[in-house]
Amino acid sequence: MLYEIFHTWHIVIGAIGCFANLLLCYVAFRKTPPATRSYATLIINFAVTDFAECFLDLFIQLRFVITPFNVTLIYVYHGLCQYTGPLSCKIGLSLFYHCFPHTTWSLLLSFSYRYYLLHRSPLSRKMLIFIIFLIYIPSLFQAIIYWPTVVDRDVILPYAEKFFPEYNLSKETGTLGGITTINEFASIYVIIHMAVPIFPIYVSMFVLRYKIVQKLMEKAAMLSEDAKASHNQILKCLIIQAFIPSLLMIGVVCYIVSQLGLVTHPFIEYLIFASICTMPMLSPFTYLTFIRPYKAFCLRLFHLQRRSMNNMDSNAYYSTTRSNGI
């Protein structure tokens, strides 16, 4: 019963997330006013990363079995990768993991660039792509080194039967894999890279937010109401996006209570990644809801009767952003 519930959850959330992020890619490419196209590069970076997370979640659909007070990790893959072989599951898992730190670094870049725009002219798209690639290198390195450490069913099954004989994982639906010990460089690097930067990055983001608001207040007399509204729209998107990863706390709490042996139950093991996969699904809706040209296009796409009103809103946004260089 639990398998069916969470299997359906992953399919629904993953499908919605893939569609929403593809839609965001399209509107960022086609519906962004020329004056803000450099910033759209960062939006596309988010959309591509979140699409990859949603697709990879569909591909692996992970159940994370944690051994209390031990260094062994057991994975059960219920996604499409069980039909394409264990190697594809390993690579899919490694790619899935590497998306999360890249999203966090990208959030910091977005706040930093928003602050930069209040002082200087926009960077070229090529320069932004180069910066995105630079911050992507640590995540790419993580993806490359992690998957070879994930072992196959034959190696991890004795550990599974030792720690969880009541689960009878030898007959479990899906593909079995895992990490025999996290006391290796690759596992240590993944843990550090995914966990350690989060706090300083989030502190930096809220400091930058404060500085952006202060700068907007200083320049209030120089900016039109529409220009300030444009800045505030993107700032609101970034703030909401910064809070979405708080859903990660559900997975973290589930992991901690399992690792400490307080609760060990299949529901907790399924919930860890079922909660995490909602983050890349929700993220694109911040832009599709709060960026006026994107919202106008979506309303025209799904509610054609509002076409004329939304055309006026989009044209107004285009003219104000172009005149104010935002």
Tab-separated table of C-alpha atoms in Angstrom:
chain	number	residue	atom	x	y	z
A	1	MET	CA	0.000	0.000	0.000
A	2	LEU	CA	2.786	2.441	0.898
A	3	TYR	CA	4.567	1.656	-2.347
A	4	GLU	CA	1.472	2.466	-4.419
A	5	ILE	CA	0.863	5.752	-2.575
A	6	PHE	CA	4.403	7.058	-2.904
A	7	HIS	CA	4.815	5.703	-6.435
A	8	THR	CA	1.761	7.733	-7.477
A	9	TRP	CA	3.074	10.759	-5.578
A	10	HIS	CA	6.414	10.683	-7.407
A	11	ILE	CA	4.699	10.346	-10.790
A	12	VAL	CA	2.280	13.243	-10.189
A	13	ILE	CA	4.837	15.607	-8.645
A	14	GLY	CA	7.512	14.691	-11.191
A	15	ALA	CA	5.197	15.144	-14.181
A	16	ILE	CA	3.901	18.520	-12.944
A	17	GLY	CA	7.451	19.649	-12.202
A	18	CYS	CA	8.762	18.634	-15.624
A	19	PHE	CA	5.910	20.452	-17.385
A	20	ALA	CA	6.197	23.612	-15.259
A	21	ASN	CA	9.959	23.864	-15.723
A	22	LEU	CA	9.731	23.303	-19.480
A	23	LEU	CA	7.064	26.028	-19.591
A	24	LEU	CA	9.350	28.351	-17.625
A	25	CYS	CA	12.211	27.641	-20.049
A	26	TYR	CA	9.949	28.560	-22.956
A	27	VAL	CA	8.641	31.812	-21.497
A	28	ALA	CA	12.129	32.815	-20.328
A	29	PHE	CA	13.436	32.285	-23.880
A	30	ARG	CA	10.498	33.789	-25.763
A	31	LYS	CA	8.621	36.180	-23.466
A	32	THR	CA	11.377	38.018	-21.598
A	33	PRO	CA	11.674	41.716	-22.580
A	34	PRO	CA	15.034	42.557	-24.213
A	35	ALA	CA	16.077	44.785	-21.303
A	36	THR	CA	15.953	41.866	-18.842
A	37	ARG	CA	17.279	39.049	-21.032
A	38	SER	CA	20.576	38.818	-19.176
A	39	TYR	CA	18.738	38.015	-15.942
A	40	ALA	CA	16.600	35.472	-17.818
A	41	THR	CA	19.806	33.442	-18.192
A	42	LEU	CA	19.696	32.805	-14.434
A	43	ILE	CA	16.012	31.901	-14.601
A	44	ILE	CA	16.734	29.365	-17.348
A	45	ASN	CA	19.530	27.934	-15.194
A	46	PHE	CA	16.992	27.340	-12.406
A	47	ALA	CA	14.462	25.837	-14.811
A	48	VAL	CA	16.952	23.410	-16.370
A	49	THR	CA	18.253	22.300	-12.959
A	50	ASP	CA	14.763	21.837	-11.516
A	51	PHE	CA	13.612	19.977	-14.630
A	52	ALA	CA	16.570	17.616	-14.219
A	53	GLU	CA	15.644	17.020	-10.564
A	54	CYS	CA	12.003	16.260	-11.423
A	55	PHE	CA	12.921	13.967	-14.309
A	56	LEU	CA	15.571	12.143	-12.275
A	57	ASP	CA	13.129	11.715	-9.396
A	58	LEU	CA	10.754	10.005	-11.835
A	59	PHE	CA	13.673	7.954	-13.084
A	60	ILE	CA	14.878	6.624	-9.710
A	61	GLN	CA	11.923	7.047	-7.253
A	62	LEU	CA	14.120	6.359	-4.268
A	63	ARG	CA	13.332	4.616	-1.005
A	64	PHE	CA	16.146	5.443	1.414
A	65	VAL	CA	16.669	2.709	4.044
A	66	ILE	CA	18.915	4.025	6.831
A	67	THR	CA	20.781	1.712	9.186
A	68	PRO	CA	20.666	3.153	12.749
A	69	PHE	CA	24.062	4.089	14.220
A	70	ASN	CA	25.830	2.677	11.172
A	71	VAL	CA	27.696	3.873	8.073
A	72	THR	CA	25.750	1.748	5.575
A	73	LEU	CA	23.122	3.262	3.261
A	74	ILE	CA	20.574	1.113	1.424
A	75	TYR	CA	18.761	2.360	-1.684
A	76	VAL	CA	15.686	0.832	-3.303
A	77	TYR	CA	14.958	2.237	-6.772
A	78	HIS	CA	11.307	2.059	-7.824
A	79	GLY	CA	11.534	4.303	-10.891
A	80	LEU	CA	12.123	3.718	-14.573
A	81	CYS	CA	15.793	2.905	-13.948
A	82	GLN	CA	14.829	-0.533	-12.636
A	83	TYR	CA	14.057	-1.417	-16.266
A	84	THR	CA	17.281	0.033	-17.692
A	85	GLY	CA	19.750	-1.624	-15.321
A	86	PRO	CA	21.628	-0.978	-12.046
A	87	LEU	CA	24.244	1.233	-13.713
A	88	SER	CA	21.577	3.680	-14.869
A	89	CYS	CA	20.185	3.767	-11.310
A	90	LYS	CA	23.614	4.642	-9.908
A	91	ILE	CA	24.211	7.408	-12.435
A	92	GLY	CA	20.656	8.696	-12.008
A	93	LEU	CA	21.101	8.871	-8.230
A	94	SER	CA	24.428	10.668	-8.534
A	95	LEU	CA	22.983	13.219	-10.972
A	96	PHE	CA	19.921	13.662	-8.749
A	97	TYR	CA	22.090	14.440	-5.725
A	98	HIS	CA	24.301	16.886	-7.597
A	99	CYS	CA	21.364	19.105	-8.570
A	100	PHE	CA	20.643	20.200	-4.989
A	101	PRO	CA	23.915	22.007	-4.191
A	102	HIS	CA	23.880	23.613	-7.644
A	103	THR	CA	20.417	25.025	-6.909
A	104	THR	CA	21.689	26.471	-3.627
A	105	TRP	CA	24.715	28.107	-5.263
A	106	SER	CA	22.463	29.418	-8.043
A	107	LEU	CA	20.218	31.119	-5.482
A	108	LEU	CA	23.223	32.952	-4.079
A	109	LEU	CA	24.273	33.967	-7.590
A	110	SER	CA	20.774	35.317	-8.314
A	111	PHE	CA	20.725	37.478	-5.182
A	112	SER	CA	24.261	38.679	-5.892
A	113	TYR	CA	23.421	39.593	-9.476
A	114	ARG	CA	20.276	41.426	-8.391
A	115	TYR	CA	22.428	43.511	-6.050
A	116	TYR	CA	25.025	43.996	-8.792
A	117	LEU	CA	22.373	45.407	-11.140
A	118	LEU	CA	21.605	48.202	-8.693
A	119	HIS	CA	25.171	49.485	-9.089
A	120	ARG	CA	26.339	48.496	-12.572
A	121	SER	CA	25.162	47.665	-16.071
A	122	PRO	CA	23.933	44.126	-16.819
A	123	LEU	CA	26.512	41.497	-17.708
A	124	SER	CA	26.399	39.811	-21.087
A	125	ARG	CA	24.662	36.453	-21.352
A	126	LYS	CA	27.979	34.804	-22.240
A	127	MET	CA	29.572	36.126	-19.051
A	128	LEU	CA	26.628	34.894	-16.956
A	129	ILE	CA	26.815	31.460	-18.582
A	130	PHE	CA	30.532	31.358	-17.771
A	131	ILE	CA	29.843	32.261	-14.108
A	132	ILE	CA	27.114	29.602	-13.911
A	133	PHE	CA	29.577	27.036	-15.249
A	134	LEU	CA	32.153	28.056	-12.617
A	135	ILE	CA	29.726	27.543	-9.722
A	136	TYR	CA	28.595	24.274	-11.350
A	137	ILE	CA	32.078	22.707	-11.266
A	138	PRO	CA	31.887	21.469	-7.609
A	139	SER	CA	28.500	19.857	-8.313
A	140	LEU	CA	29.767	18.300	-11.541
A	141	PHE	CA	32.739	16.872	-9.636
A	142	GLN	CA	30.309	15.422	-7.077
A	143	ALA	CA	28.276	13.734	-9.823
A	144	ILE	CA	31.397	12.206	-11.363
A	145	ILE	CA	32.889	10.728	-8.183
A	146	TYR	CA	29.772	9.498	-6.365
A	147	TRP	CA	28.160	6.938	-8.656
A	148	PRO	CA	31.148	4.497	-8.727
A	149	THR	CA	30.877	4.142	-4.917
A	150	VAL	CA	27.265	2.893	-5.121
A	151	VAL	CA	27.335	-0.916	-5.010
A	152	ASP	CA	24.994	-3.428	-6.647
A	153	ARG	CA	22.361	-5.712	-5.146
A	154	ASP	CA	24.726	-8.642	-4.543
A	155	VAL	CA	27.011	-6.538	-2.351
A	156	ILE	CA	24.408	-4.605	-0.358
A	157	LEU	CA	21.872	-7.426	0.150
A	158	PRO	CA	23.816	-9.103	3.029
A	159	TYR	CA	23.839	-5.749	4.852
A	160	ALA	CA	20.119	-5.311	4.213
A	161	GLU	CA	19.326	-8.777	5.578
A	162	LYS	CA	21.587	-8.176	8.580
A	163	PHE	CA	20.050	-4.864	9.638
A	164	PHE	CA	16.470	-5.327	8.388
A	165	PRO	CA	15.609	-9.047	8.195
A	166	GLU	CA	11.934	-8.189	8.740
A	167	TYR	CA	11.851	-6.182	5.475
A	168	ASN	CA	12.719	-9.204	3.334
A	169	LEU	CA	14.406	-6.873	0.839
A	170	SER	CA	15.534	-9.823	-1.273
A	171	LYS	CA	11.963	-9.942	-2.600
A	172	GLU	CA	11.407	-6.181	-2.656
A	173	THR	CA	9.907	-4.652	-5.799
A	174	GLY	CA	12.546	-2.514	-7.475
A	175	THR	CA	16.321	-2.487	-7.801
A	176	LEU	CA	18.491	-2.751	-4.690
A	177	GLY	CA	21.743	-0.833	-4.234
A	178	GLY	CA	23.605	1.172	-1.639
A	179	ILE	CA	26.764	2.414	0.040
A	180	THR	CA	28.599	-0.070	2.255
A	181	THR	CA	30.372	2.717	4.156
A	182	ILE	CA	30.212	6.501	4.055
A	183	ASN	CA	33.791	6.688	5.354
A	184	GLU	CA	35.138	7.199	1.834
A	185	PHE	CA	36.221	10.376	0.075
A	186	ALA	CA	33.297	10.463	-2.369
A	187	SER	CA	30.633	10.042	0.317
A	188	ILE	CA	32.336	12.522	2.647
A	189	TYR	CA	32.606	15.065	-0.186
A	190	VAL	CA	28.906	14.663	-1.046
A	191	ILE	CA	27.830	15.095	2.582
A	192	ILE	CA	30.034	18.164	3.084
A	193	HIS	CA	29.122	19.759	-0.249
A	194	MET	CA	25.375	19.268	0.265
A	195	ALA	CA	25.221	20.219	3.952
A	196	VAL	CA	28.013	22.600	4.965
A	197	PRO	CA	27.485	25.525	2.502
A	198	ILE	CA	23.743	25.815	3.193
A	199	PHE	CA	23.933	27.960	6.343
A	200	PRO	CA	26.523	30.531	5.145
A	201	ILE	CA	24.794	30.757	1.756
A	202	TYR	CA	21.410	31.444	3.335
A	203	VAL	CA	22.894	34.040	5.680
A	204	SER	CA	24.519	35.714	2.661
A	205	MET	CA	21.228	35.706	0.746
A	206	PHE	CA	19.334	37.466	3.513
A	207	VAL	CA	22.149	39.994	3.950
A	208	LEU	CA	21.978	40.702	0.214
A	209	ARG	CA	18.203	41.002	0.402
A	210	TYR	CA	18.558	43.610	3.143
A	211	LYS	CA	21.119	45.537	1.079
A	212	ILE	CA	18.908	45.385	-2.028
A	213	VAL	CA	15.907	46.756	-0.133
A	214	GLN	CA	18.059	49.502	1.396
A	215	LYS	CA	19.414	50.469	-2.023
A	216	LEU	CA	15.930	50.564	-3.509
A	217	MET	CA	14.830	52.875	-0.709
A	218	GLU	CA	17.817	55.149	-1.356
A	219	LYS	CA	17.003	55.293	-5.073
A	220	ALA	CA	13.247	55.631	-4.531
A	221	ALA	CA	13.210	59.196	-5.793
A	222	MET	CA	15.100	58.237	-8.958
A	223	LEU	CA	13.048	55.162	-9.888
A	224	SER	CA	9.509	55.194	-11.183
A	225	GLU	CA	6.840	53.151	-9.435
A	226	ASP	CA	6.896	50.649	-12.301
A	227	ALA	CA	10.677	50.279	-12.063
A	228	LYS	CA	10.506	49.640	-8.321
A	229	ALA	CA	7.678	47.175	-8.907
A	230	SER	CA	9.841	45.306	-11.424
A	231	HIS	CA	12.696	44.980	-8.919
A	232	ASN	CA	10.291	43.919	-6.190
A	233	GLN	CA	8.713	41.239	-8.405
A	234	ILE	CA	12.018	39.475	-8.951
A	235	LEU	CA	13.060	40.004	-5.324
A	236	LYS	CA	9.798	38.420	-4.168
A	237	CYS	CA	10.463	35.435	-6.448
A	238	LEU	CA	13.917	34.971	-4.966
A	239	ILE	CA	12.680	35.223	-1.371
A	240	ILE	CA	9.948	32.629	-1.933
A	241	GLN	CA	12.441	30.444	-3.778
A	242	ALA	CA	14.794	30.730	-0.827
A	243	PHE	CA	12.100	29.416	1.520
A	244	ILE	CA	11.096	26.473	-0.692
A	245	PRO	CA	14.199	24.459	0.337
A	246	SER	CA	12.822	24.493	3.902
A	247	LEU	CA	10.895	21.427	2.700
A	248	LEU	CA	14.281	19.753	2.845
A	249	MET	CA	13.918	19.854	6.636
A	250	ILE	CA	11.223	17.163	6.422
A	251	GLY	CA	13.700	14.820	4.775
A	252	VAL	CA	16.467	15.831	7.193
A	253	VAL	CA	14.277	15.155	10.247
A	254	CYS	CA	13.246	11.771	8.823
A	255	TYR	CA	16.909	10.917	8.223
A	256	ILE	CA	17.962	11.948	11.747
A	257	VAL	CA	15.221	10.002	13.560
A	258	SER	CA	16.079	6.939	11.471
A	259	GLN	CA	19.835	7.300	11.939
A	260	LEU	CA	19.370	7.615	15.707
A	261	GLY	CA	17.096	4.591	15.760
A	262	LEU	CA	14.173	6.589	17.180
A	263	VAL	CA	11.853	5.514	14.356
A	264	THR	CA	12.535	2.963	11.629
A	265	HIS	CA	9.588	2.421	9.340
A	266	PRO	CA	9.077	2.162	5.554
A	267	PHE	CA	6.854	5.281	5.678
A	268	ILE	CA	9.799	7.364	6.920
A	269	GLU	CA	12.097	5.818	4.314
A	270	TYR	CA	9.719	6.697	1.478
A	271	LEU	CA	8.955	10.160	2.870
A	272	ILE	CA	12.575	11.377	2.791
A	273	PHE	CA	12.709	11.820	-0.985
A	274	ALA	CA	8.955	12.171	-1.484
A	275	SER	CA	9.185	15.465	0.424
A	276	ILE	CA	12.392	16.605	-1.257
A	277	CYS	CA	11.018	16.121	-4.781
A	278	THR	CA	8.355	18.794	-4.156
A	279	MET	CA	11.000	21.558	-4.141
A	280	PRO	CA	11.886	21.560	-7.867
A	281	MET	CA	8.179	21.181	-8.667
A	282	LEU	CA	7.194	24.335	-6.737
A	283	SER	CA	10.159	26.504	-7.748
A	284	PRO	CA	9.085	27.422	-11.330
A	285	PHE	CA	5.681	28.635	-10.118
A	286	THR	CA	7.372	31.527	-8.299
A	287	TYR	CA	8.499	32.988	-11.630
A	288	LEU	CA	5.365	31.999	-13.536
A	289	THR	CA	3.256	33.719	-10.878
A	290	PHE	CA	5.210	36.876	-10.013
A	291	ILE	CA	6.966	37.903	-13.254
A	292	ARG	CA	4.306	39.838	-15.133
A	293	PRO	CA	5.059	38.857	-18.776
A	294	TYR	CA	5.336	35.186	-17.764
A	295	LYS	CA	2.097	35.334	-15.802
A	296	ALA	CA	0.342	37.089	-18.682
A	297	PHE	CA	1.432	34.378	-21.124
A	298	CYS	CA	0.265	31.594	-18.797
A	299	LEU	CA	-3.108	33.271	-18.335
A	300	ARG	CA	-3.485	33.560	-22.101
A	301	LEU	CA	-2.455	29.927	-22.470
A	302	PHE	CA	-4.996	28.586	-19.980
A	303	HIS	CA	-7.658	31.347	-19.933
A	304	LEU	CA	-8.035	32.750	-23.437
A	305	GLN	CA	-10.892	35.059	-22.429
A	306	ARG	CA	-8.378	37.281	-20.603
A	307	ARG	CA	-6.161	37.796	-23.649
A	308	SER	CA	-6.792	41.509	-24.173
A	309	MET	CA	-6.223	42.497	-20.544
A	310	ASN	CA	-3.015	40.524	-20.293
A	311	ASN	CA	-1.638	41.930	-23.535
A	312	MET	CA	-1.976	45.385	-22.007
A	313	ASP	CA	-0.170	44.283	-18.826
A	314	SER	CA	2.660	42.669	-20.778
A	315	ASN	CA	3.130	45.724	-23.007
A	316	ALA	CA	3.156	47.996	-19.974
A	317	TYR	CA	5.810	45.864	-18.301
A	318	TYR	CA	7.897	45.823	-21.474
A	319	SER	CA	7.860	49.602	-21.782
A	320	THR	CA	8.743	50.284	-18.146
A	321	THR	CA	11.558	47.756	-17.964
A	322	ARG	CA	13.035	49.021	-21.212
A	323	SER	CA	12.866	52.666	-20.165
A	324	ASN	CA	14.413	51.957	-16.754
A	325	GLY	CA	17.040	49.431	-17.882
A	326	ILE	CA	15.924	46.736	-15.430
